[in-house]
Amino acid sequence: MIGSDLKKGVFALLFVVFGWSTVANAASNPDEEYKAKLIEHFEKKGVDIRPYFEDSRFKLITGITEKFTRSAEVKIDSFEKYQKVLGYDNKKNKIASFYETHKEDLINAENEYGIPKEVIIGILGVESEFGKFSGKYNPFNAYVSMIKEGHRAKFALAQLEELIEWADKREVDILALKSSYAGAMSYAQFIPWSLNRWFVGDDLYDMSNNIYSVGKYLSHFKEITGSVEDAILRYNNSELYQQAVLGLAEDAKKVTSQS
């Protein structure tokens, strides 16, 4: 049991550091304690994140840990099953139209980064069906929810730092951003750490930016791993994923070779 004098001292310190409303919430509701800890963490870095918590758009993603574990528990033991889960045929049928629309950027990205345009097509097809999907969550909410539930909390905190850095540089409204429940953004599905290093341009939903960003990302990891195939595994460390990207790339070659 904390002595009364010590307890008063603790609350006085918290009042100075966080402000009364945050401390009062944390004291009366243990579920709010994560906010106080995050506020303290970012204040040490000179960043005030309290306005995000006070915004009506801030909402925890309930059961985010289960979203990750359910995904991990799905046992897909064949490429055919994986194709069905991905909606592979839908993606394949959109290749020709996508290439016709973005041919110039794809060719330029291939020339600049040394990554076959067909592989770039494969990545964007698997990740977002060529821009059809942009995510229905918010990355700030996603990472804070992970931290609160203790799921990959260290990773989530690092991504939250990267996200705030990226958004502050561009004066972007963080709570207006869209992401997967894992916090990945853009049609290329980059986490904030990758955005800060390899995303080309500022507009996450400009397809040209996404095309060049995929090329830049894969080029970096091709240099490290020695091959495009292994670089794809740095995007998603799954052989089924790699097979899907390379499969779409082969399908794309049938289109690009005719133009």
Short mmCIF file of C-alpha atoms in Angstrom, two decimals:
data_model
loop_
_atom_site.label_atom_id
_atom_site.label_comp_id
_atom_site.label_asym_id
_atom_site.label_seq_id
_atom_site.Cartn_x
_atom_site.Cartn_y
_atom_site.Cartn_z
CA MET A 1 0.00 0.00 0.00
CA ILE A 2 1.40 3.41 -0.99
CA GLY A 3 1.60 5.89 1.91
CA SER A 4 -0.67 8.93 1.65
CA ASP A 5 2.21 11.43 1.43
CA LEU A 6 3.96 9.39 -1.24
CA LYS A 7 0.72 8.99 -3.16
CA LYS A 8 0.15 12.77 -3.09
CA GLY A 9 3.67 13.29 -4.39
CA VAL A 10 3.14 10.84 -7.24
CA PHE A 11 -0.09 12.51 -8.30
CA ALA A 12 1.50 15.96 -8.07
CA LEU A 13 4.24 14.81 -10.43
CA LEU A 14 1.74 13.28 -12.82
CA PHE A 15 -0.23 16.50 -12.79
CA VAL A 16 2.85 18.42 -13.88
CA VAL A 17 3.85 15.92 -16.56
CA PHE A 18 0.49 15.01 -18.09
CA GLY A 19 -2.12 17.52 -17.05
CA TRP A 20 -4.95 16.82 -14.61
CA SER A 21 -7.48 15.31 -17.00
CA THR A 22 -5.11 12.59 -18.18
CA VAL A 23 -3.98 11.74 -14.65
CA ALA A 24 -7.51 11.69 -13.31
CA ASN A 25 -8.59 9.30 -16.06
CA ALA A 26 -5.60 7.04 -15.47
CA ALA A 27 -6.19 7.02 -11.73
CA SER A 28 -9.89 6.28 -11.95
CA ASN A 29 -9.69 3.88 -14.87
CA PRO A 30 -6.69 1.55 -15.24
CA ASP A 31 -7.67 1.04 -18.88
CA GLU A 32 -6.57 4.64 -19.52
CA GLU A 33 -3.08 4.12 -18.11
CA TYR A 34 -1.61 3.36 -21.53
CA LYS A 35 -2.47 6.90 -22.65
CA ALA A 36 -0.50 8.47 -19.82
CA LYS A 37 2.51 6.29 -20.60
CA LEU A 38 2.37 7.16 -24.31
CA ILE A 39 1.97 10.86 -23.57
CA GLU A 40 5.01 10.73 -21.29
CA HIS A 41 7.03 8.81 -23.87
CA PHE A 42 6.34 11.29 -26.64
CA GLU A 43 6.70 14.38 -24.45
CA LYS A 44 10.29 13.29 -23.81
CA LYS A 45 10.69 13.49 -27.59
CA GLY A 46 9.10 16.92 -27.73
CA VAL A 47 5.82 15.68 -29.22
CA ASP A 48 2.38 16.31 -27.74
CA ILE A 49 0.04 13.48 -28.74
CA ARG A 50 -2.80 14.46 -26.41
CA PRO A 51 -4.80 16.08 -29.26
CA TYR A 52 -4.99 12.69 -30.98
CA PHE A 53 -6.56 11.09 -27.94
CA GLU A 54 -8.98 13.97 -27.55
CA ASP A 55 -10.12 13.72 -31.18
CA SER A 56 -13.45 11.95 -31.70
CA ARG A 57 -11.85 9.88 -34.46
CA PHE A 58 -9.56 8.16 -31.99
CA LYS A 59 -11.00 4.72 -31.41
CA LEU A 60 -9.33 1.60 -30.13
CA ILE A 61 -9.62 -1.42 -32.40
CA THR A 62 -11.24 -3.91 -30.07
CA GLY A 63 -9.67 -7.35 -30.13
CA ILE A 64 -6.80 -6.40 -32.41
CA THR A 65 -4.68 -9.22 -31.00
CA GLU A 66 -7.29 -11.72 -32.17
CA LYS A 67 -7.14 -10.29 -35.68
CA PHE A 68 -3.46 -11.16 -35.83
CA THR A 69 -3.81 -14.56 -34.18
CA ARG A 70 -6.81 -15.57 -36.31
CA SER A 71 -4.79 -14.74 -39.40
CA ALA A 72 -1.87 -16.79 -38.11
CA GLU A 73 -4.10 -19.72 -37.26
CA VAL A 74 -5.48 -20.05 -40.78
CA LYS A 75 -3.61 -22.99 -42.18
CA ILE A 76 -3.24 -22.74 -45.94
CA ASP A 77 -1.36 -25.77 -47.15
CA SER A 78 -1.48 -25.26 -50.91
CA PHE A 79 -1.00 -22.50 -53.45
CA GLU A 80 -4.44 -23.23 -54.90
CA LYS A 81 -6.08 -22.44 -51.54
CA TYR A 82 -3.94 -19.34 -51.18
CA GLN A 83 -5.05 -18.16 -54.62
CA LYS A 84 -8.69 -18.44 -53.59
CA VAL A 85 -8.09 -16.48 -50.39
CA LEU A 86 -6.32 -13.75 -52.38
CA GLY A 87 -8.92 -13.58 -55.12
CA TYR A 88 -6.08 -14.30 -57.52
CA ASP A 89 -8.22 -14.55 -60.64
CA ASN A 90 -9.74 -11.10 -60.04
CA LYS A 91 -6.27 -9.63 -59.77
CA LYS A 92 -5.08 -11.47 -62.87
CA ASN A 93 -8.01 -10.17 -64.90
CA LYS A 94 -7.14 -6.57 -64.03
CA ILE A 95 -3.50 -6.71 -65.16
CA ALA A 96 -4.08 -5.60 -68.75
CA SER A 97 -6.12 -2.55 -67.78
CA PHE A 98 -3.65 -1.58 -65.06
CA TYR A 99 -0.70 -1.87 -67.41
CA GLU A 100 -2.40 0.15 -70.12
CA THR A 101 -3.15 2.96 -67.66
CA HIS A 102 0.25 3.02 -65.93
CA LYS A 103 2.56 1.74 -68.65
CA GLU A 104 4.85 4.78 -68.70
CA ASP A 105 5.43 4.80 -64.94
CA LEU A 106 6.01 1.06 -64.84
CA ILE A 107 8.60 1.23 -67.60
CA ASN A 108 10.32 4.22 -65.99
CA ALA A 109 10.38 2.51 -62.58
CA GLU A 110 11.92 -0.60 -64.13
CA ASN A 111 14.62 1.51 -65.79
CA GLU A 112 15.33 3.51 -62.63
CA TYR A 113 15.40 0.71 -60.07
CA GLY A 114 16.23 -2.38 -62.08
CA ILE A 115 13.13 -4.24 -60.93
CA PRO A 116 11.02 -5.89 -63.66
CA LYS A 117 7.81 -3.96 -64.19
CA GLU A 118 5.93 -7.25 -64.07
CA VAL A 119 7.12 -7.86 -60.50
CA ILE A 120 5.97 -4.38 -59.50
CA ILE A 121 2.61 -5.26 -61.04
CA GLY A 122 2.59 -8.49 -59.04
CA ILE A 123 3.21 -6.70 -55.73
CA LEU A 124 0.51 -4.08 -56.31
CA GLY A 125 -1.89 -6.76 -57.45
CA VAL A 126 -1.44 -8.89 -54.35
CA GLU A 127 -1.31 -5.99 -51.89
CA SER A 128 -4.30 -3.92 -52.99
CA GLU A 129 -5.70 -5.36 -56.23
CA PHE A 130 -4.18 -2.38 -58.06
CA GLY A 131 -5.60 0.25 -55.76
CA LYS A 132 -9.02 -1.24 -55.08
CA PHE A 133 -8.28 -1.61 -51.36
CA SER A 134 -6.71 1.08 -49.19
CA GLY A 135 -7.67 -0.18 -45.73
CA LYS A 136 -10.59 0.47 -43.41
CA TYR A 137 -8.67 1.20 -40.21
CA ASN A 138 -6.48 4.07 -39.05
CA PRO A 139 -2.76 3.50 -38.38
CA PHE A 140 -2.61 5.61 -35.20
CA ASN A 141 -5.58 3.73 -33.80
CA ALA A 142 -4.07 0.42 -34.89
CA TYR A 143 -0.69 0.93 -33.25
CA VAL A 144 -2.13 2.37 -30.04
CA SER A 145 -4.51 -0.61 -29.85
CA MET A 146 -1.59 -3.01 -30.23
CA ILE A 147 0.28 -1.22 -27.46
CA LYS A 148 -2.73 -1.26 -25.13
CA GLU A 149 -3.30 -4.97 -25.67
CA GLY A 150 0.40 -5.77 -25.44
CA HIS A 151 0.57 -7.35 -28.88
CA ARG A 152 3.96 -6.65 -30.50
CA ALA A 153 4.00 -3.51 -28.35
CA LYS A 154 7.67 -2.67 -28.96
CA PHE A 155 7.16 -2.89 -32.73
CA ALA A 156 3.95 -0.85 -32.51
CA LEU A 157 5.62 1.92 -30.51
CA ALA A 158 8.45 2.14 -33.03
CA GLN A 159 5.92 2.37 -35.87
CA LEU A 160 3.94 5.03 -33.99
CA GLU A 161 7.11 7.12 -33.74
CA GLU A 162 7.77 6.67 -37.46
CA LEU A 163 4.15 7.50 -38.31
CA ILE A 164 4.20 10.75 -36.36
CA GLU A 165 7.54 11.70 -37.90
CA TRP A 166 6.24 11.03 -41.41
CA ALA A 167 2.99 12.91 -40.88
CA ASP A 168 4.58 15.90 -39.13
CA LYS A 169 7.02 16.45 -41.98
CA ARG A 170 4.14 16.59 -44.44
CA GLU A 171 1.58 18.26 -42.17
CA VAL A 172 -0.72 15.30 -42.69
CA ASP A 173 -3.80 14.65 -40.54
CA ILE A 174 -2.85 11.32 -38.97
CA LEU A 175 -6.39 10.40 -37.97
CA ALA A 176 -7.58 10.84 -41.57
CA LEU A 177 -5.19 8.14 -42.82
CA LYS A 178 -6.36 4.66 -43.81
CA SER A 179 -4.54 1.42 -43.14
CA SER A 180 -4.90 -2.28 -42.59
CA TYR A 181 -5.46 -3.45 -39.01
CA ALA A 182 -1.68 -3.97 -38.94
CA GLY A 183 -1.11 -0.28 -39.73
CA ALA A 184 0.12 -0.77 -43.32
CA MET A 185 -0.74 2.09 -45.68
CA SER A 186 -0.96 3.03 -49.34
CA TYR A 187 -1.67 0.72 -52.26
CA ALA A 188 1.80 -0.72 -51.69
CA GLN A 189 0.94 -1.41 -48.03
CA PHE A 190 4.00 0.13 -46.38
CA ILE A 191 4.36 0.31 -42.62
CA PRO A 192 5.54 3.75 -41.38
CA TRP A 193 9.17 2.61 -41.05
CA SER A 194 9.15 1.75 -44.76
CA LEU A 195 7.32 4.96 -45.68
CA ASN A 196 10.10 7.04 -44.17
CA ARG A 197 12.77 5.18 -46.10
CA TRP A 198 11.36 4.11 -49.44
CA PHE A 199 8.10 5.83 -50.26
CA VAL A 200 8.48 8.15 -53.23
CA GLY A 201 6.40 11.33 -53.00
CA ASP A 202 3.92 12.53 -50.40
CA ASP A 203 0.53 11.33 -51.67
CA LEU A 204 -0.01 7.80 -50.41
CA TYR A 205 -2.82 7.20 -52.88
CA ASP A 206 -1.18 8.40 -56.05
CA MET A 207 -0.56 5.24 -58.05
CA SER A 208 2.56 6.63 -59.71
CA ASN A 209 4.08 7.16 -56.25
CA ASN A 210 3.21 3.59 -55.31
CA ILE A 211 4.76 2.16 -58.46
CA TYR A 212 8.07 3.94 -57.90
CA SER A 213 8.00 3.12 -54.18
CA VAL A 214 7.66 -0.62 -54.81
CA GLY A 215 10.54 -0.42 -57.27
CA LYS A 216 12.72 1.47 -54.79
CA TYR A 217 11.90 -0.90 -51.95
CA LEU A 218 12.62 -4.06 -53.94
CA SER A 219 15.79 -2.54 -55.39
CA HIS A 220 17.13 -1.93 -51.89
CA PHE A 221 16.49 -5.48 -50.77
CA LYS A 222 17.64 -6.99 -54.05
CA GLU A 223 21.02 -5.41 -53.36
CA ILE A 224 21.02 -6.96 -49.88
CA THR A 225 19.68 -10.42 -50.76
CA GLY A 226 21.09 -10.79 -54.26
CA SER A 227 17.86 -11.53 -56.13
CA VAL A 228 14.42 -10.14 -56.89
CA GLU A 229 12.87 -13.38 -55.63
CA ASP A 230 14.47 -13.00 -52.20
CA ALA A 231 13.67 -9.28 -52.13
CA ILE A 232 9.98 -10.20 -52.44
CA LEU A 233 10.32 -12.21 -49.22
CA ARG A 234 11.39 -9.01 -47.46
CA TYR A 235 8.01 -7.61 -48.42
CA ASN A 236 6.26 -10.60 -46.86
CA ASN A 237 8.22 -13.55 -45.52
CA SER A 238 5.92 -16.18 -46.99
CA GLU A 239 6.72 -18.54 -49.82
CA LEU A 240 3.04 -18.58 -50.80
CA TYR A 241 3.09 -14.79 -51.01
CA GLN A 242 6.25 -14.91 -53.09
CA GLN A 243 4.67 -17.49 -55.37
CA ALA A 244 1.57 -15.33 -55.83
CA VAL A 245 3.61 -12.24 -56.73
CA LEU A 246 5.76 -14.18 -59.19
CA GLY A 247 2.66 -15.86 -60.62
CA LEU A 248 1.03 -12.49 -61.33
CA ALA A 249 4.35 -11.31 -62.75
CA GLU A 250 4.32 -14.22 -65.23
CA ASP A 251 0.74 -13.40 -66.14
CA ALA A 252 1.79 -9.79 -66.63
CA LYS A 253 4.54 -10.79 -69.05
CA LYS A 254 1.88 -12.11 -71.41
CA VAL A 255 0.40 -8.61 -71.44
CA THR A 256 3.60 -6.53 -71.56
CA SER A 257 5.16 -8.64 -74.31
CA GLN A 258 2.32 -7.71 -76.64
CA SER A 259 2.69 -3.96 -76.26
#
